[in-house]
């Protein structure tokens, strides 16, 4: 039995509904997909519920499920995964936050929740925060710069809790909030006190920063606070090498997805020009993916593309069609470079219908290509409508098992 | 994103098999259903396993599942739910029984398990029982009249157990049984003693009743005992307002279903003429449902119709066809009055094939109407055969999640 390597391609928010602007086609129906159609000659096709029918999945919970880990057991919130993805060191029990550089007045009223959104001095400001604020009440504090105005903040130490409220008032004109404990534990009380002291220090450091003085001189809103939200405790996750015996690499530019991949022990690569947006460099991602597939040390390569979801959240149907066409070309490029002797699964992590602009609980089309000897569903196109005719009706948690089985890498369950 | 209100219509025991008497059609196939067919233009269709494939569901367990509560966790027997549905006050830890007015001779041998079935004096007899028997060993006892010969009995107090056997011998000619503890707990021993003392008192009160003397004069069997079965402890259930954020109303005339609905915090309405039988007033139920849908305070209205199940248990195929046709007209009437801007789910809680006359584990056809922008399955009829061609293959527990997702009321799971 030949053991195939595995290529998993996830187009974020791929699933959709019929779109008026596309003549009642879905973006997948409207898109030209010659390479994906070629795969259909030896593929199973069908529908996947990322979590369960009707459950509106986030990208983190759905990726965990697709990677074989039940989010009901392993998911503890987004913050710690995103911090990990942004390059943070995060360990079991650490509490992480999603943060925004923002602008406040002297009374700490928020005047701009994103400090103008583009913050060229972000790296320097994060460096200043890290050098001037090291520990509070014995707890280590680390800042990590994300994209645009985003900053991840990690508290490391014992006796911390994520059961505390945000300092982010989520609205302009309101004052930065005191973090409050959300249960009666000593840990929550202590963590909220640390966060409130941290907020004061952040303001002291940032409002005194020369970089912000220069921003004010240029007429830009100073990035003089970091608003914190979504406290989450980091739970050490099982590693894909252990539970699925896969040596896995991931290609992604999205902090949250990179965090999930790192947390389960994948090696994560972000090639030059990969942005996690509509302007991402598809060629660079395809080339990196192909190169990793060819490397002896990996037998599982995961390519994540965020553009489809980004287009959906913006309600841009045509952009979503274009993104799908570029993903099709990227798949073509990968196979051109690395050959097509792989088990390939292409799907979305959830639906983000462009007319809704939000995630939905709709099932997502899934395509499972096996190079030889399967009874192919022989569908002529791959989209939401055609997929109903296919033979697969699975859940996210089934994906890894299907990939292991059809790549001849599964262990028998029982005797 | 428009948030739709939700209409859930359950025809009890709807699912069926091909019926010889109907020319090998199922009752759903034989029935004329213009209003349901109209919904098919924008609907997903498929099959639902109320609990899991092959599990023969009761109406209580299946309704719990359809309302989003796993019966394996939340179901503790029928008695307490039925008592609640019959108007009883039931609290956490109370033990409830299903009871029958029955006729016994002086040695307590059962001569009629239903005391003639029609007991016009039922309300008066229950009132007498409640006034003459208040407490036994400190435990409060309450009787509630059900339909026909049925009486719910509730014991309230601490230290009770439902691990006790029935007093109902389930056969004519046998003596009323002593209730016995079914485990070695003090609670079970004490509860069985209370029940045995209760049985004696019931006989004393009823056999001395003037109403029974008059029944004997009229040549009717006296209702001189209440046979008890199915002891069940009431477990406080999560409320649908809390776990699904729905403000829910129910229209039903069936005590058990009303009990389930009350237990999860729905407001329950039984319009005049609604009987839970073949003679129910469909117009009154449709009008009430439409009125509730239009009320601001509800975003979820549940209509339950028992007639389909009643026809099946009696083996009456033609009656089941008629009941389905009346349900179709009721749905038409609801939409005429309240409009069709709702997410609508129509299904059965389980199959009750008329030729079996009993519940079965067959999957049940399900129809999910969404007013706009979905890729409709575009089936031309709704029945057991056509439903296999649809895109849904779900379990009862998925229903609430699908309804929340397609009504744009779901919360995202993860980020």
Coordinates of N, CA and C in Angstrom, one line a residue, chain A residues 131-212:
Chain A
X131 N 10.0 46.9 27.1 CA 11.2 47.2 27.9 C 10.8 47.9 29.2
X132 N 9.7 48.7 29.1 CA 9.4 49.5 30.3 C 8.4 48.8 31.3
X133 N 7.7 47.8 30.7 CA 6.7 47.1 31.6 C 7.2 45.6 31.6
X134 N 7.8 45.1 32.6 CA 8.2 43.7 32.5 C 7.3 42.8 33.4
X135 N 7.1 43.3 34.6 CA 6.3 42.5 35.5 C 5.3 43.3 36.3
X136 N 4.2 42.8 36.6 CA 3.2 43.5 37.5 C 2.8 42.4 38.5
X137 N 3.0 42.8 39.8 CA 2.7 41.8 40.9 C 3.4 40.5 40.6
X138 N 4.6 40.5 40.1 CA 5.3 39.2 39.9 C 4.9 38.5 38.6
X139 N 3.9 39.0 37.9 CA 3.4 38.4 36.6 C 4.1 39.0 35.4
X140 N 4.7 38.2 34.6 CA 5.4 38.7 33.4 C 4.4 39.1 32.4
X141 N 4.7 40.3 31.8 CA 3.8 40.8 30.7 C 4.5 40.9 29.4
X142 N 4.0 40.4 28.4 CA 4.6 40.5 27.0 C 3.6 41.1 26.0
X143 N 4.1 42.0 25.2 CA 3.3 42.5 24.1 C 3.8 42.0 22.8
X144 N 2.9 41.7 21.9 CA 3.3 41.2 20.5 C 2.5 42.0 19.5
X145 N 3.2 42.5 18.5 CA 2.5 43.3 17.5 C 1.7 42.4 16.5
X146 N 0.5 42.7 16.2 CA -0.3 42.0 15.2 C -0.3 42.8 13.9
X147 N -1.3 42.5 13.0 CA -1.4 43.4 11.8 C -2.1 44.7 12.2
X148 N -1.8 45.7 11.4 CA -2.4 47.0 11.6 C -2.3 47.5 13.0
X149 N -3.5 47.8 13.7 CA -3.5 48.4 15.0 C -3.5 47.3 16.1
X150 N -3.3 46.0 15.7 CA -3.6 45.0 16.7 C -2.3 44.6 17.5
X151 N -2.5 44.3 18.8 CA -1.5 43.9 19.7 C -2.0 42.8 20.6
X152 N -1.2 41.7 20.6 CA -1.6 40.6 21.6 C -0.8 40.9 22.9
X153 N -1.5 40.6 24.0 CA -0.8 40.8 25.3 C -1.0 39.5 26.1
X154 N 0.2 39.1 26.6 CA 0.2 37.8 27.4 C 0.7 38.0 28.8
X155 N -0.1 37.5 29.7 CA 0.3 37.5 31.1 C 0.8 36.1 31.5
X156 N 2.0 36.0 32.0 CA 2.6 34.6 32.4 C 2.8 34.6 33.9
X157 N 2.3 33.6 34.5 CA 2.6 33.4 35.9 C 1.6 32.4 36.5
X158 N 1.7 32.1 37.7 CA 0.7 31.2 38.3 C -0.4 31.9 38.9
X159 N -1.5 31.2 39.0 CA -2.7 31.8 39.7 C -3.4 32.9 38.9
X160 N -3.4 32.7 37.6 CA -4.1 33.7 36.8 C -5.5 33.1 36.4
X161 N -6.4 34.0 36.0 CA -7.7 33.5 35.5 C -8.2 34.4 34.3
X162 N -8.9 33.7 33.4 CA -9.4 34.5 32.3 C -10.9 34.9 32.5
X163 N -11.3 34.7 33.7 CA -12.7 35.1 34.1 C -12.7 36.6 34.5
X164 N -12.3 37.4 33.6 CA -12.3 38.9 33.9 C -12.8 39.6 32.7
X165 N -13.4 40.8 32.9 CA -14.0 41.6 31.9 C -13.0 42.4 31.1
X166 N -13.4 42.9 29.9 CA -12.6 43.7 29.0 C -12.3 45.1 29.5
X167 N -11.2 45.7 29.1 CA -11.0 47.1 29.4 C -11.5 47.9 28.2
X168 N -11.7 47.2 27.1 CA -12.1 47.9 25.8 C -13.6 48.2 26.0
X169 N -14.0 49.5 25.9 CA -15.4 49.8 26.0 C -16.2 49.5 24.7
X170 N -15.5 49.1 23.7 CA -16.1 48.8 22.4 C -16.9 49.9 21.8
X171 N -16.6 51.1 22.2 CA -17.3 52.3 21.6 C -16.5 53.5 21.8
X172 N -16.5 54.4 20.8 CA -15.8 55.7 20.9 C -16.6 56.6 21.9
X173 N -15.9 57.5 22.6 CA -16.6 58.4 23.5 C -16.7 57.9 24.9
X174 N -16.5 56.6 25.1 CA -16.6 56.0 26.4 C -15.2 55.9 27.0
X175 N -15.2 55.8 28.3 CA -14.0 55.7 29.1 C -13.4 54.3 29.0
X176 N -12.1 54.2 29.1 CA -11.5 52.8 29.2 C -12.1 52.2 30.5
X177 N -12.5 50.9 30.4 CA -13.2 50.3 31.5 C -12.2 49.7 32.5
X178 N -12.6 49.6 33.7 CA -11.9 48.8 34.7 C -12.2 47.3 34.4
X179 N -11.2 46.5 34.4 CA -11.5 45.1 34.3 C -12.0 44.6 35.6
X180 N -13.1 43.8 35.5 CA -13.7 43.3 36.8 C -13.7 41.7 36.8
X181 N -13.5 41.1 38.0 CA -13.6 39.7 38.0 C -15.0 39.2 37.6
X182 N -15.1 38.1 36.9 CA -16.4 37.6 36.4 C -16.8 36.4 37.3
X183 N -16.0 36.0 38.2 CA -16.4 35.0 39.2 C -15.8 35.4 40.5
X184 N -16.1 34.6 41.6 CA -15.7 35.0 42.9 C -14.3 34.5 43.3
X185 N -13.5 34.0 42.3 CA -12.3 33.4 42.7 C -11.2 34.5 43.0
X186 N -10.3 34.1 43.8 CA -9.1 35.0 44.1 C -8.3 35.2 42.9
X187 N -8.2 34.2 42.0 CA -7.5 34.3 40.8 C -8.0 35.4 39.9
X188 N -9.4 35.4 39.7 CA -10.0 36.4 38.8 C -9.8 37.8 39.4
X189 N -10.0 37.9 40.7 CA -9.8 39.2 41.4 C -8.4 39.8 41.1
X190 N -7.4 38.9 41.4 CA -6.0 39.3 41.2 C -5.7 39.7 39.8
X191 N -6.2 38.8 38.8 CA -5.9 39.1 37.4 C -6.5 40.4 37.0
X192 N -7.7 40.7 37.4 CA -8.3 42.0 37.0 C -7.5 43.2 37.6
X193 N -7.0 43.0 38.8 CA -6.2 44.1 39.4 C -4.9 44.3 38.6
X194 N -4.3 43.2 38.2 CA -3.1 43.3 37.4 C -3.4 44.0 36.1
X195 N -4.5 43.7 35.5 CA -4.9 44.3 34.2 C -5.1 45.8 34.4
X196 N -5.8 46.1 35.5 CA -6.1 47.6 35.7 C -4.8 48.4 35.9
X197 N -3.8 47.8 36.6 CA -2.6 48.4 36.8 C -1.8 48.5 35.5
X198 N -1.9 47.4 34.8 CA -1.3 47.4 33.4 C -1.8 48.5 32.5
X199 N -3.1 48.7 32.5 CA -3.7 49.7 31.7 C -3.1 51.1 32.0
X200 N -2.9 51.4 33.4 CA -2.3 52.7 33.8 C -0.9 52.8 33.2
X201 N -0.2 51.7 33.4 CA 1.3 51.8 33.0 C 1.4 51.9 31.5
X202 N 0.5 51.2 30.7 CA 0.5 51.3 29.3 C 0.3 52.8 28.9
X203 N -0.7 53.5 29.5 CA -1.0 54.9 29.2 C 0.3 55.7 29.5
X204 N 0.9 55.5 30.7 CA 2.1 56.3 31.1 C 3.2 56.1 30.1
X205 N 3.5 54.9 29.7 CA 4.6 54.6 28.7 C 4.3 55.2 27.4
X206 N 3.0 55.0 26.9 CA 2.7 55.4 25.5 C 2.5 56.9 25.4
X207 N 1.9 57.5 26.4 CA 1.7 58.9 26.3 C 3.0 59.7 26.4
X208 N 4.0 59.1 27.0 CA 5.3 59.8 27.1 C 6.2 59.4 26.0
X209 N 5.8 58.5 25.1 CA 6.7 58.1 24.0 C 6.9 59.1 23.0
X210 N 8.2 59.2 22.6 CA 8.6 60.2 21.5 C 7.8 59.9 20.2
X211 N 7.6 58.6 20.0 CA 6.9 58.2 18.7 C 5.5 58.8 18.7
X212 N 4.9 58.8 19.8 CA 3.5 59.4 19.8 C 3.6 60.9 19.7

